[in-house]
Amino acid sequence: MMLLTRKMIEIRNMLQGVGQSGALTLPSIVVIGSQSSGKSSVLEAIVGHEFLPKGSNMVTRRPIELTLVNTPDAKAEYGEFPALGLGKITDFTQIQRTLTDLNLAVPSEQCVTDDPIQLTIHSPNVPDLSLIDLPGYIQVVGRDQPVELKQKISDLCDKYIQPPNVILAISAADVDLANSTALRASRRVDPRGERTIGVITKMDLIDPQRGVEMLSDKKYPLRLGYVGVVCKIPQQTGLFTRHGANLTNVIIKNENQYFQAHPLEFGPQSELSTGTPVLRKKLMYVLEQTMASSLAGTRDAIVQELEEATYEFKVQYNDRPLSAESYLAESLDAFKHSFKQFTDSFGRPEVRQLLKAELEQKVLDLLAKRYWNKPVEDLTRAPFEADPITDLSKSEPVSLFWQRKLDASTSELTKLGIGRLATTVVEDELKNRVSALVDNSTFAAHPYARKAIADAAESILHDRFYSTSDQVENCVKPFKFEIEVEDSEWTKGREGAGRALKSELKACENAKKQLEQAVGRRKLNDVIGFVDRVQKGDVHLEGDSSAGAGGFSSALLQTGRQAIFLRDRADIIKMRLAAVKSRQCSTLKNKYHCPEVFMDVVADKLTSTAVLFLNVELLSEFYYNFPRELDARLGRHLSESEIERFAREDPRVRAHLDVIRRKEMLELVLQKIESLRQLEGKSKAATGVG
Ligand code: GDP
């Protein structure tokens, strides 16, 4: 039983799978012949179907690497173009159309290319063979063909008929063998005729006696000999392919009729090889033999490839094992670990700080709106009247005006929508922190994982949002009606307000400095002076100031107004800072004179209450569910191909995985080859050959 060819074809496919096919070429049978020599007919007789491109114009423009796989137990016959991913094609007319399209895709000025088309045919009716069909040699260049075409085809064929390939040289019987281009080409690369099989087609067209002479040719002796065939495809051919019937039997029947009609020349007594079945057997046998004798060379090539892969694995990857699964599992574990560390560092105190800072900002906004803002924005307005806030400390302790002002400010703060605000602030922070964790993890280079992680966080937080914000809102409700403050809280509030005012003061001063840097200190002072004079009424502007005034551009005037705003704001804050520090603000009794302190106390109470619920409703829930959600989205639920796709997103991981796969595949292939060699050795010993 012959299985070497089959095994070697399997090995070749394995190697192709890891992109290693080029490194070692397993022997194939290369089919050459002049145009119309009957080359296609012979191949189709072997396959049993018409499937090659036909037409008066030269249609074979690319080599067709044809792999025949015998599937004895299967009924169905089909072809596959592995590089195209079209799946199994059972209709051979479609295979023919695809081949024609692939050939025609070669630009006509190029005419031929050495980029091969791979086609595998699985059938119970084909032998295991690896054949390469090449463009037919042409004698005369057609009118619309480039002059160099003849040479191009010849060069292409020369490339393929090198050892260890077997040459199938097709010549038509009605042409003198001395004129056979195929034989002449073969002679050039195989002068002793050791790896060429001669096929004489169209035996029916010549006198049988002449046929005998050709088949026993002495002028071009071939060690593997000549086979005479009659492969004419019957007229009603379309019928066969269309109905999926097998051509081989029809051709053989026809062929037999011819050879049997001349028993004297081709009968059982004759030593000549004739007929397609004989040719098929010969091809299988010769290829098998060639494969056997190339085993040692193939083994050496594999060993070398393996050595290279092993070296690369060692040098580049320190022999570190890796699989897509282990990579994902490790990455996920590391990520979960970093998340755990984050949860330890982000708890109640941190949420409190975050929220308090947010509310402090809101308090400053409210204070500005209700206490500090001067209408300085409008240059053309009349000078501003005395600002009431400067009178705050001098007014009567229980002035209704200041009472209302503080009540309104407090009410606005408590009715801000603390529930939503607090929940949003914490959720945003969690998302940002998770995203920062991703940035610092192996997942950074994996868009797929990034999205899965972001989605995991988003889905949990989204689920918790409404209930959390409702809870928080409910719990701060009492503060909307009454706020009781204790002395200790007041003291703390004084400190808080002092801190907030100081940082606001710094922010104002910095902003002003930036304006100075942008415009120049002197110029800024000039324009400030001008705008001040306008505001005091010392200077009157006529008409519109949008084109500038007083020698200053409108942009500069705008900057001047900003600077004045910042200067005045800083003055007010300094004054308020002094007030907060003063004796007057040391006691709760004077709260209407110290709105900054009171508001800070309120903000602090709101924060404490909110944090209590945020911690339970949001943080703990998130910390518990997030790792589980990650498992669900990135862990065991992914399919093998999804895991593979994920791991290969990172080019470094892909290269690492590739080396390992290549190495493993080569090891496997080497094992297979070694066992084939042993088998070969045994059979040689058994037959006494070797
Ligand atoms: P290719 O150009 O070398 O592929 O040649 P084809 O296989 O297309 O054959 C060329 C022509 O020769 C076609 O018309 C075939 O029908 C015809 N032909 C092929 N083999 C035989 C044969 O054995 N006998 C006869 N009489 N005609 C044949």
XYZ file of C-alpha atoms and ligand atoms in Angstrom:
718
model
C 0.000 0.000 0.000
C 1.318 3.365 -0.987
C 0.963 6.039 1.616
C 4.070 8.078 1.444
C 2.643 10.569 -1.047
C -0.458 10.938 1.065
C 1.522 11.478 4.255
C 3.838 13.909 2.556
C 0.907 15.884 1.227
C -0.460 16.045 4.767
C 2.914 17.242 5.967
C 3.023 19.874 3.280
C -0.402 21.144 4.364
C 0.734 21.316 7.975
C 3.768 23.308 6.978
C 1.682 25.605 4.832
C -0.466 26.246 7.916
C 2.527 27.768 9.715
C 3.798 29.623 6.680
C 6.740 27.298 6.171
C 5.869 25.770 2.829
C 8.518 27.719 0.950
C 11.347 26.405 3.061
C 11.100 22.877 1.786
C 9.608 21.851 -1.505
C 8.230 18.363 -1.586
C 8.467 16.761 -5.014
C 5.548 17.232 -7.398
C 4.803 16.062 -10.896
C 5.180 19.003 -13.226
C 3.093 18.803 -16.383
C 4.531 20.483 -19.490
C 3.568 20.367 -23.113
C 2.903 22.494 -26.149
C -0.442 24.132 -26.622
C -2.991 21.597 -27.931
C -0.712 18.690 -27.163
C -3.559 17.264 -25.095
C -2.179 18.294 -21.706
C -5.519 19.343 -20.260
C -7.202 16.216 -21.566
C -4.683 14.004 -19.775
C -5.118 15.871 -16.455
C -8.884 15.781 -16.771
C -8.817 12.072 -17.532
C -6.887 11.537 -14.309
C -9.210 13.728 -12.245
C -12.351 12.430 -13.940
C -13.849 15.848 -14.602
C -13.487 18.702 -17.005
C -12.273 21.476 -14.773
C -9.441 23.273 -16.582
C -9.911 26.585 -18.377
C -10.624 26.152 -22.075
C -10.618 28.492 -25.026
C -8.724 29.476 -28.113
C -6.922 32.213 -26.216
C -4.184 30.969 -23.949
C -5.975 30.591 -20.632
C -3.422 28.970 -18.357
C -1.524 32.019 -17.186
C -0.588 30.883 -13.716
C 0.762 27.559 -12.501
C -1.976 25.427 -10.972
C -0.730 23.458 -8.003
C -3.136 20.595 -8.065
C -3.312 18.299 -5.061
C -5.382 15.155 -5.475
C -6.547 13.508 -2.278
C -8.023 10.049 -2.424
C -10.992 9.712 -0.078
C -11.974 6.064 -0.455
C -14.923 6.154 1.935
C -16.479 9.403 0.799
C -19.043 9.546 -1.965
C -18.828 13.251 -2.638
C -16.171 14.792 -4.836
C -15.192 18.388 -4.319
C -12.496 20.946 -4.935
C -11.094 23.581 -2.624
C -9.017 26.694 -3.217
C -7.292 26.904 0.170
C -6.047 30.443 -0.383
C -9.468 31.765 -1.363
C -11.562 30.326 1.422
C -14.498 29.570 -0.869
C -15.236 26.314 0.916
C -15.956 23.001 -0.745
C -17.007 23.292 -4.364
C -18.830 20.217 -5.631
C -19.721 21.654 -9.026
C -16.706 21.215 -11.320
C -17.988 23.794 -13.813
C -17.700 26.286 -10.991
C -14.117 25.174 -10.347
C -13.473 25.702 -14.052
C -15.020 29.182 -13.922
C -12.985 30.106 -10.852
C -9.772 28.942 -12.502
C -10.623 30.947 -15.620
C -11.301 34.037 -13.503
C -8.062 33.608 -11.592
C -6.163 33.290 -14.840
C -7.864 36.262 -16.413
C -7.041 38.329 -13.340
C -3.459 38.355 -14.613
C -3.115 41.543 -16.678
C -2.898 40.714 -20.385
C 0.354 42.639 -20.830
C 1.866 40.370 -18.199
C 0.314 37.251 -19.725
C 1.978 34.766 -17.405
C 3.005 34.922 -13.769
C 4.688 32.478 -11.427
C 2.187 33.156 -8.662
C 0.550 29.737 -8.362
C -3.099 28.873 -7.876
C -3.603 26.152 -5.321
C -6.394 23.692 -5.889
C -7.101 20.534 -3.933
C -9.505 17.894 -5.228
C -10.940 15.307 -2.867
C -12.528 12.270 -4.465
C -12.800 8.517 -4.106
C -11.846 8.320 -7.784
C -8.519 10.151 -7.774
C -5.135 8.829 -6.682
C -3.066 10.718 -4.099
C -0.996 12.968 -6.295
C 0.610 16.346 -6.342
C 0.646 17.828 -9.846
C 1.567 21.210 -11.241
C -0.067 22.303 -14.472
C 1.904 24.946 -16.348
C 1.022 27.195 -19.305
C 1.429 25.358 -22.594
C 4.477 26.165 -24.737
C 3.609 28.233 -27.765
C 5.225 28.051 -31.188
C 4.090 31.321 -32.659
C 3.157 34.430 -30.779
C -0.400 35.585 -31.448
C -1.183 38.999 -32.838
C -2.377 40.475 -29.549
C 0.288 38.809 -27.441
C 3.608 40.331 -26.411
C 6.650 39.037 -28.329
C 8.448 37.998 -25.179
C 5.562 35.690 -24.204
C 7.185 32.593 -25.660
C 10.280 33.165 -23.564
C 8.260 33.987 -20.471
C 6.390 30.688 -20.639
C 9.609 28.805 -21.216
C 11.276 30.517 -18.242
C 8.306 29.780 -16.016
C 8.379 26.082 -16.976
C 12.149 25.942 -16.430
C 11.631 27.187 -12.902
C 9.324 24.297 -12.090
C 11.035 21.407 -13.841
C 13.990 21.480 -11.460
C 14.747 18.535 -9.169
C 13.287 16.951 -7.118
C 10.197 17.375 -9.290
C 9.169 14.685 -11.758
C 8.537 15.943 -15.277
C 5.504 14.770 -17.176
C 6.398 15.691 -20.758
C 3.323 15.617 -22.976
C 3.795 15.232 -26.732
C 1.134 14.613 -29.333
C 1.604 11.535 -31.492
C 0.914 13.488 -34.662
C 4.006 15.612 -34.096
C 7.516 14.260 -34.557
C 9.126 13.649 -31.150
C 12.174 15.564 -32.323
C 9.895 18.600 -32.478
C 8.408 18.099 -29.011
C 9.064 21.236 -27.005
C 8.267 19.402 -23.786
C 10.901 16.726 -24.386
C 13.460 19.296 -25.408
C 12.840 21.302 -22.247
C 13.067 18.200 -20.096
C 16.331 17.182 -21.739
C 17.903 20.473 -20.776
C 17.333 19.889 -17.052
C 17.271 16.089 -17.014
C 19.769 15.114 -19.735
C 19.935 11.483 -18.673
C 16.189 11.148 -18.684
C 15.989 10.015 -15.087
C 13.014 11.878 -13.791
C 10.934 12.416 -16.911
C 7.853 10.440 -17.876
C 6.964 10.754 -21.550
C 3.295 10.820 -22.466
C 2.283 10.412 -26.099
C -1.270 11.632 -26.593
C -3.582 11.274 -29.568
C -2.347 7.791 -30.346
C -5.512 7.280 -32.338
C -4.399 9.830 -34.888
C -1.428 7.901 -36.184
C -0.754 4.554 -37.710
C -0.421 1.936 -34.877
C 2.946 0.824 -36.211
C 4.223 4.380 -35.996
C 2.790 4.491 -32.469
C 4.828 1.464 -31.500
C 7.964 3.161 -32.791
C 7.282 6.277 -30.796
C 6.611 4.439 -27.544
C 9.789 2.422 -27.853
C 11.793 5.468 -28.787
C 15.505 5.037 -28.626
C 16.493 8.516 -29.638
C 15.128 10.088 -26.464
C 15.381 7.220 -24.000
C 13.658 7.810 -20.679
C 14.301 5.639 -17.671
C 10.681 6.000 -16.579
C 9.545 5.302 -20.147
C 6.735 6.481 -22.384
C 2.999 5.913 -21.994
C 0.660 6.146 -24.948
C -2.870 7.416 -24.326
C -6.034 8.341 -26.120
C -7.633 10.969 -23.950
C -10.066 12.516 -26.309
C -13.003 13.764 -24.298
C -16.236 12.602 -25.986
C -18.409 15.129 -27.812
C -21.281 15.030 -25.343
C -18.794 16.089 -22.702
C -20.895 18.872 -21.211
C -23.373 16.210 -20.251
C -20.858 14.431 -18.074
C -19.639 17.363 -16.128
C -23.093 18.785 -15.775
C -24.437 15.625 -14.294
C -21.353 15.167 -12.162
C -20.609 11.840 -13.815
C -17.050 10.625 -13.870
C -15.151 11.135 -17.108
C -12.360 8.690 -16.439
C -14.435 5.615 -17.147
C -15.804 7.063 -20.357
C -12.342 7.948 -21.588
C -10.902 4.604 -20.591
C -13.693 2.794 -22.381
C -13.014 4.784 -25.491
C -9.277 4.306 -25.106
C -9.608 0.562 -24.565
C -11.619 0.271 -27.728
C -8.745 1.772 -29.659
C -5.932 -0.261 -28.112
C -7.948 -3.466 -28.220
C -8.558 -2.883 -31.883
C -4.814 -3.259 -32.409
C -3.888 -6.304 -30.321
C -0.802 -7.045 -32.333
C 0.771 -3.728 -31.518
C -0.674 -2.980 -28.082
C -2.044 -6.297 -26.842
C -1.022 -8.213 -23.676
C 2.052 -9.572 -25.417
C 3.360 -6.131 -26.125
C 5.827 -4.634 -23.658
C 4.604 -1.132 -24.311
C 2.826 1.001 -21.721
C -0.516 2.225 -22.932
C -3.682 3.606 -21.446
C -4.688 6.139 -18.837
C -4.933 3.580 -15.952
C -1.324 2.590 -16.618
C -0.321 6.233 -16.626
C -2.145 6.837 -13.338
C -0.396 3.918 -11.693
C 2.934 5.006 -13.022
C 2.471 8.521 -11.713
C 1.588 7.249 -8.265
C 4.491 4.874 -8.205
C 7.045 7.344 -9.484
C 5.912 10.073 -7.124
C 5.979 7.670 -4.217
C 9.521 6.657 -5.126
C 10.587 10.257 -5.509
C 9.053 11.159 -2.178
C 10.929 8.240 -0.604
C 14.242 9.295 -2.027
C 13.658 12.899 -0.987
C 12.791 11.895 2.571
C 16.322 12.322 3.844
C 16.649 15.748 2.242
C 13.244 16.810 3.510
C 14.157 15.636 6.977
C 17.366 17.667 6.890
C 15.490 20.745 5.741
C 12.968 20.311 8.561
C 15.736 19.829 11.104
C 17.320 23.055 9.957
C 14.042 24.943 10.105
C 13.414 23.537 13.536
C 16.833 24.592 14.717
C 16.151 28.109 13.531
C 12.766 28.238 15.233
C 14.252 26.826 18.437
C 17.032 29.387 18.361
C 14.604 32.231 17.798
C 12.420 30.968 20.631
C 15.403 30.892 22.931
C 16.947 34.211 22.008
C 13.826 36.292 21.539
C 11.527 34.696 24.077
C 13.870 33.075 26.579
C 12.140 29.730 26.022
C 9.098 31.149 27.758
C 6.056 29.007 27.008
C 2.901 30.799 25.942
C -0.500 29.938 24.608
C -3.404 32.190 23.755
C -5.303 30.740 26.722
C -2.479 31.132 29.194
C -1.810 34.634 27.947
C -5.413 35.650 28.472
C -5.619 33.947 31.858
C -2.416 35.576 33.081
C -3.404 38.979 31.763
C -6.789 38.713 33.403
C -5.311 37.607 36.714
C -2.806 40.429 36.683
C -5.524 42.904 35.851
C -7.787 41.644 38.604
C -4.871 41.865 40.985
C -4.205 45.468 40.068
C -7.901 46.167 40.489
C -7.821 44.643 43.945
C -4.922 46.919 44.861
C -6.890 49.863 43.600
C -9.916 48.920 45.720
C -7.684 48.925 48.795
C -6.543 52.430 47.996
C -9.902 53.874 47.048
C -12.414 53.615 49.868
C -14.602 55.842 51.980
C -11.995 58.519 52.827
C -11.075 58.885 49.166
C -14.695 59.113 48.041
C -15.284 61.647 50.779
C -12.408 63.783 49.613
C -13.536 63.588 46.032
C -17.069 64.579 46.839
C -16.118 67.307 49.250
C -13.891 68.898 46.653
C -16.759 68.812 44.181
C -19.173 70.394 46.650
C -16.606 72.995 47.700
C -16.489 74.077 44.106
C -20.263 74.330 44.027
C -20.154 76.357 47.266
C -17.633 78.763 45.771
C -19.855 79.187 42.723
C -22.844 79.924 44.934
C -20.897 82.372 47.082
C -19.687 84.139 43.997
C -23.170 84.358 42.600
C -24.850 85.569 45.763
C -22.101 87.485 47.537
C -19.043 88.350 45.491
C -19.938 89.030 41.915
C -19.675 92.601 40.707
C -21.125 93.525 37.412
C -17.765 94.519 35.982
C -18.248 92.718 32.701
C -19.885 95.576 30.930
C -17.494 98.326 30.056
C -20.121 100.776 28.928
C -22.165 100.559 32.096
C -22.329 103.259 34.675
C -19.831 102.935 37.536
C -20.794 100.322 40.088
C -22.418 101.400 43.344
C -20.927 100.479 46.673
C -20.757 96.705 46.969
C -22.923 95.458 49.855
C -20.492 92.697 50.783
C -17.966 95.203 51.981
C -20.607 96.253 54.500
C -21.332 92.729 55.640
C -19.213 92.790 58.751
C -20.518 96.170 59.796
C -24.219 95.352 59.510
C -26.519 94.405 62.328
C -26.125 90.763 63.327
C -29.645 89.763 62.419
C -30.194 91.863 59.372
C -32.997 90.207 57.432
C -31.157 90.892 54.186
C -28.198 88.702 55.115
C -30.419 86.066 56.688
C -32.360 85.599 53.494
C -29.210 85.546 51.455
C -27.714 82.685 53.468
C -30.972 80.733 53.584
C -31.314 81.002 49.817
C -27.692 79.909 49.288
C -28.054 76.928 51.606
C -31.294 75.918 50.004
C -29.752 76.093 46.568
C -26.885 73.897 47.686
C -29.051 71.217 49.278
C -31.405 71.186 46.317
C -28.615 70.897 43.792
C -29.455 67.249 43.051
C -26.795 65.912 45.350
C -27.830 62.314 44.633
C -27.095 62.518 40.954
C -24.090 64.752 41.337
C -22.430 62.519 43.919
C -23.177 59.311 42.009
C -21.905 60.763 38.747
C -18.705 62.031 40.334
C -17.909 58.663 41.870
C -18.892 56.690 38.779
C -16.752 58.886 36.543
C -13.855 58.489 38.905
C -14.255 54.692 38.920
C -14.364 54.591 35.120
C -11.281 56.762 34.862
C -9.422 54.665 37.373
C -10.354 51.446 35.573
C -9.244 52.938 32.295
C -5.931 53.967 33.884
C -5.513 50.421 35.170
C -6.081 49.119 31.642
C -3.486 51.550 30.310
C -0.946 50.064 32.676
C -1.860 46.465 31.962
C -1.150 44.031 29.143
C -4.661 44.798 27.941
C -3.450 48.224 26.816
C -2.555 46.774 23.415
C -5.859 44.925 23.028
C -8.767 46.964 21.701
C -11.082 43.997 22.151
C -10.238 43.609 25.842
C -10.266 47.365 26.443
C -13.798 47.525 25.210
C -14.872 44.443 27.158
C -13.457 45.939 30.364
C -14.990 49.356 29.798
C -18.303 47.681 29.017
C -18.083 45.576 32.166
C -17.583 48.683 34.321
C -20.230 50.616 32.466
C -22.851 47.904 32.790
C -22.450 47.521 36.542
C -22.376 51.264 37.148
C -25.320 51.825 34.870
C -27.328 49.240 36.790
C -26.555 50.945 40.078
C -26.943 54.549 39.011
C -30.615 55.274 39.667
C -30.963 53.372 42.899
C -27.789 54.901 44.274
C -28.654 58.457 43.373
C -32.169 57.987 44.750
C -30.861 56.640 48.014
C -28.406 59.463 48.410
C -31.033 62.057 47.554
C -33.437 60.589 50.112
C -30.849 60.677 52.802
C -29.863 64.292 52.299
C -33.516 65.334 52.274
C -33.658 66.465 55.942
C -30.971 69.058 55.203
C -33.339 70.757 52.822
C -35.496 71.746 55.817
C -33.202 72.211 58.711
C -29.507 72.257 59.381
C -28.286 71.927 62.903
C -24.698 72.861 63.500
C -22.583 72.069 66.503
C -19.677 74.115 67.769
C -17.129 71.495 66.788
C -18.563 71.429 63.266
C -18.321 75.168 63.082
C -14.659 75.074 64.013
C -14.024 72.501 61.325
C -16.063 74.552 58.861
C -13.911 77.585 59.559
C -10.838 75.609 58.640
C -12.512 74.178 55.558
C -13.701 77.574 54.380
C -10.244 79.016 54.987
C -8.675 76.312 52.868
C -11.201 76.698 50.090
C -10.821 80.482 50.005
C -7.054 80.240 49.958
C -7.024 77.860 47.042
C -9.537 80.040 45.209
C -7.325 83.062 45.863
C -4.371 81.215 44.462
C -6.359 80.238 41.392
C -7.332 83.907 40.812
C -3.767 85.081 41.182
C -2.459 82.420 38.875
C -5.017 83.251 36.240
C -4.040 86.902 36.443
C -0.378 86.008 36.160
C -1.092 84.102 33.016
C -2.766 87.159 31.522
C 0.278 89.189 32.442
C 2.545 86.707 30.775
C 0.426 86.662 27.668
C 0.148 90.413 27.212
C 3.072 91.838 29.156
C 2.812 93.296 32.624
C 3.078 96.883 31.608
C 0.587 96.715 28.836
C -1.842 94.867 31.054
C -1.511 97.539 33.733
C -2.106 100.221 31.091
C -5.272 98.640 29.850
C -6.455 97.923 33.414
C -5.949 101.572 34.214
C -7.942 102.599 31.169
C -10.842 100.228 31.870
C -10.871 101.381 35.504
C -11.156 104.992 34.421
C -14.011 104.115 32.111
C -15.775 102.263 34.900
C -15.327 105.161 37.284
C -16.716 107.499 34.651
C -13.491 109.452 34.198
C -13.425 108.505 30.559
C -16.448 108.422 28.344
C -16.629 106.062 25.433
C -18.537 107.100 22.429
C -20.390 104.478 20.492
C -19.364 100.903 20.134
C -16.107 99.673 21.706
C -15.976 96.462 19.739
C -13.343 97.899 17.414
C -11.203 98.969 20.351
C -10.904 102.150 22.367
C -8.312 104.378 24.002
C -5.662 102.995 21.708
C -6.369 99.410 22.837
C -7.664 96.668 20.600
C -10.948 95.072 21.547
C -9.116 91.842 22.420
C -6.852 93.741 24.742
C -9.792 95.516 26.350
C -11.360 92.127 26.899
C -8.178 90.898 28.568
C -8.188 94.044 30.685
C -11.706 93.344 31.837
C -10.736 89.792 32.717
C -7.768 91.014 34.685
C -9.915 93.516 36.587
C -12.409 90.795 37.351
C -9.648 88.585 38.726
C -8.099 91.443 40.679
C -11.406 92.385 42.270
C -12.245 88.758 42.967
C -8.896 88.312 44.667
C -9.493 91.470 46.742
C -12.871 90.236 47.875
C -11.515 86.779 48.723
C -8.678 88.326 50.720
C -11.191 90.369 52.612
C -13.417 87.349 53.241
C -10.427 85.281 54.264
C -9.651 87.917 56.868
C -13.284 87.879 57.992
C -13.321 84.083 58.345
C -10.177 84.284 60.447
C -11.544 87.153 62.568
C -13.122 86.817 65.970
C -16.488 87.558 64.502
C -16.489 84.254 62.592
C -15.206 82.260 65.514
C -18.703 81.607 66.751
C -21.713 79.968 65.256
C -23.894 82.800 66.489
C -22.558 85.019 63.763
C -23.271 82.595 60.963
C -25.047 85.172 58.775
C -21.851 87.209 58.760
C -19.839 84.152 57.801
C -21.632 82.471 54.901
C -18.398 80.757 53.712
C -18.093 78.907 57.011
C -21.722 77.927 57.204
C -21.789 76.709 53.624
C -18.699 74.637 54.235
C -20.400 73.010 57.197
C -23.411 72.204 55.025
C -21.227 70.826 52.245
C -19.462 68.670 54.782
C -22.719 67.292 56.177
C -23.991 66.544 52.691
C -20.733 64.835 51.850
C -20.693 62.643 54.939
C -24.253 61.509 54.403
C -23.763 60.855 50.706
C -20.533 58.943 51.251
C -22.241 56.569 53.639
C -24.603 55.416 50.942
C -22.242 55.656 48.030
C -19.965 53.310 49.852
C -22.623 50.690 50.396
C -24.697 51.105 47.268
C -22.029 51.771 44.716
C -18.483 51.103 45.794
C -18.953 47.771 47.562
C -21.251 46.548 44.827
C -18.826 47.564 42.136
C -15.863 46.040 43.905
C -17.719 42.786 44.326
C -19.214 42.524 40.855
C -16.512 43.921 38.610
C -14.064 40.966 38.799
C -16.986 38.595 38.179
C -18.145 40.626 35.241
C -14.594 40.514 33.869
C -14.578 36.747 34.140
C -17.852 36.624 32.310
C -16.712 38.889 29.511
C -13.073 37.886 29.138
C -12.772 34.588 30.886
C -14.105 31.158 30.243
C -17.002 32.291 28.091
C -14.798 33.163 25.155
C -14.508 30.607 22.402
C -11.148 29.255 21.357
C -11.067 31.389 18.231
C -12.029 34.513 20.190
C -9.203 33.877 22.620
C -6.841 33.345 19.726
C -7.990 36.542 18.052
C -7.620 38.435 21.306
C -4.090 37.202 21.942
C -2.989 37.918 18.386
C -4.061 41.572 18.655
C -0.754 42.305 20.328
C 1.986 42.015 17.674
C 4.564 40.868 20.228
C 2.307 38.135 21.511
C 1.409 37.145 17.963
C 5.070 36.755 17.032
C 5.698 34.799 20.209
C 2.758 32.488 19.575
C 3.809 32.035 15.957
C 7.287 30.910 16.880
C 5.919 28.405 19.348
C 3.373 27.092 16.885
C 5.972 26.838 14.151
C 8.326 25.026 16.478
C 5.653 22.613 17.642
C 4.506 21.968 14.099
C 8.038 21.348 12.887
C 8.631 18.962 15.769
C 5.499 17.079 14.850
C 6.467 17.020 11.188
C 9.930 15.782 12.043
C 8.426 12.992 14.101
C 6.196 12.001 11.225
C 9.061 12.043 8.775
C 11.236 9.971 11.059
C 8.545 7.358 11.388
C 8.041 7.363 7.607
C 11.749 6.849 7.170
C 11.696 3.924 9.546
C 8.789 2.454 7.626
C 10.663 2.940 4.370
C 13.758 1.329 5.817
C 11.747 -1.680 6.915
C 10.034 -2.149 3.571
C 13.363 -1.835 1.781
C 14.873 -4.447 4.067
C 11.880 -6.694 3.479
C 12.181 -6.446 -0.283
C 15.932 -6.672 -0.155
C 16.382 -3.347 -1.941
C 18.648 -0.594 -0.743
P -3.841 21.375 -24.382
O -3.913 22.661 -25.093
O -2.490 20.774 -24.461
O -4.362 21.402 -23.001
O -4.736 20.357 -25.231
P -6.217 19.878 -25.023
O -6.303 18.811 -23.997
O -7.109 21.027 -24.917
O -6.427 19.176 -26.424
C -6.324 19.843 -27.649
C -7.219 19.227 -28.647
O -6.792 17.871 -28.874
C -8.642 19.118 -28.177
O -9.489 19.398 -29.266
C -8.838 17.697 -27.742
O -10.114 17.191 -27.958
C -7.875 16.978 -28.681
N -7.353 15.753 -28.106
C -6.778 15.619 -26.893
N -6.402 14.316 -26.703
C -6.748 13.645 -27.826
C -6.602 12.292 -28.221
O -6.054 11.431 -27.507
N -7.070 11.974 -29.453
C -7.627 12.897 -30.254
N -8.055 12.496 -31.441
N -7.775 14.151 -29.939
C -7.336 14.546 -28.717
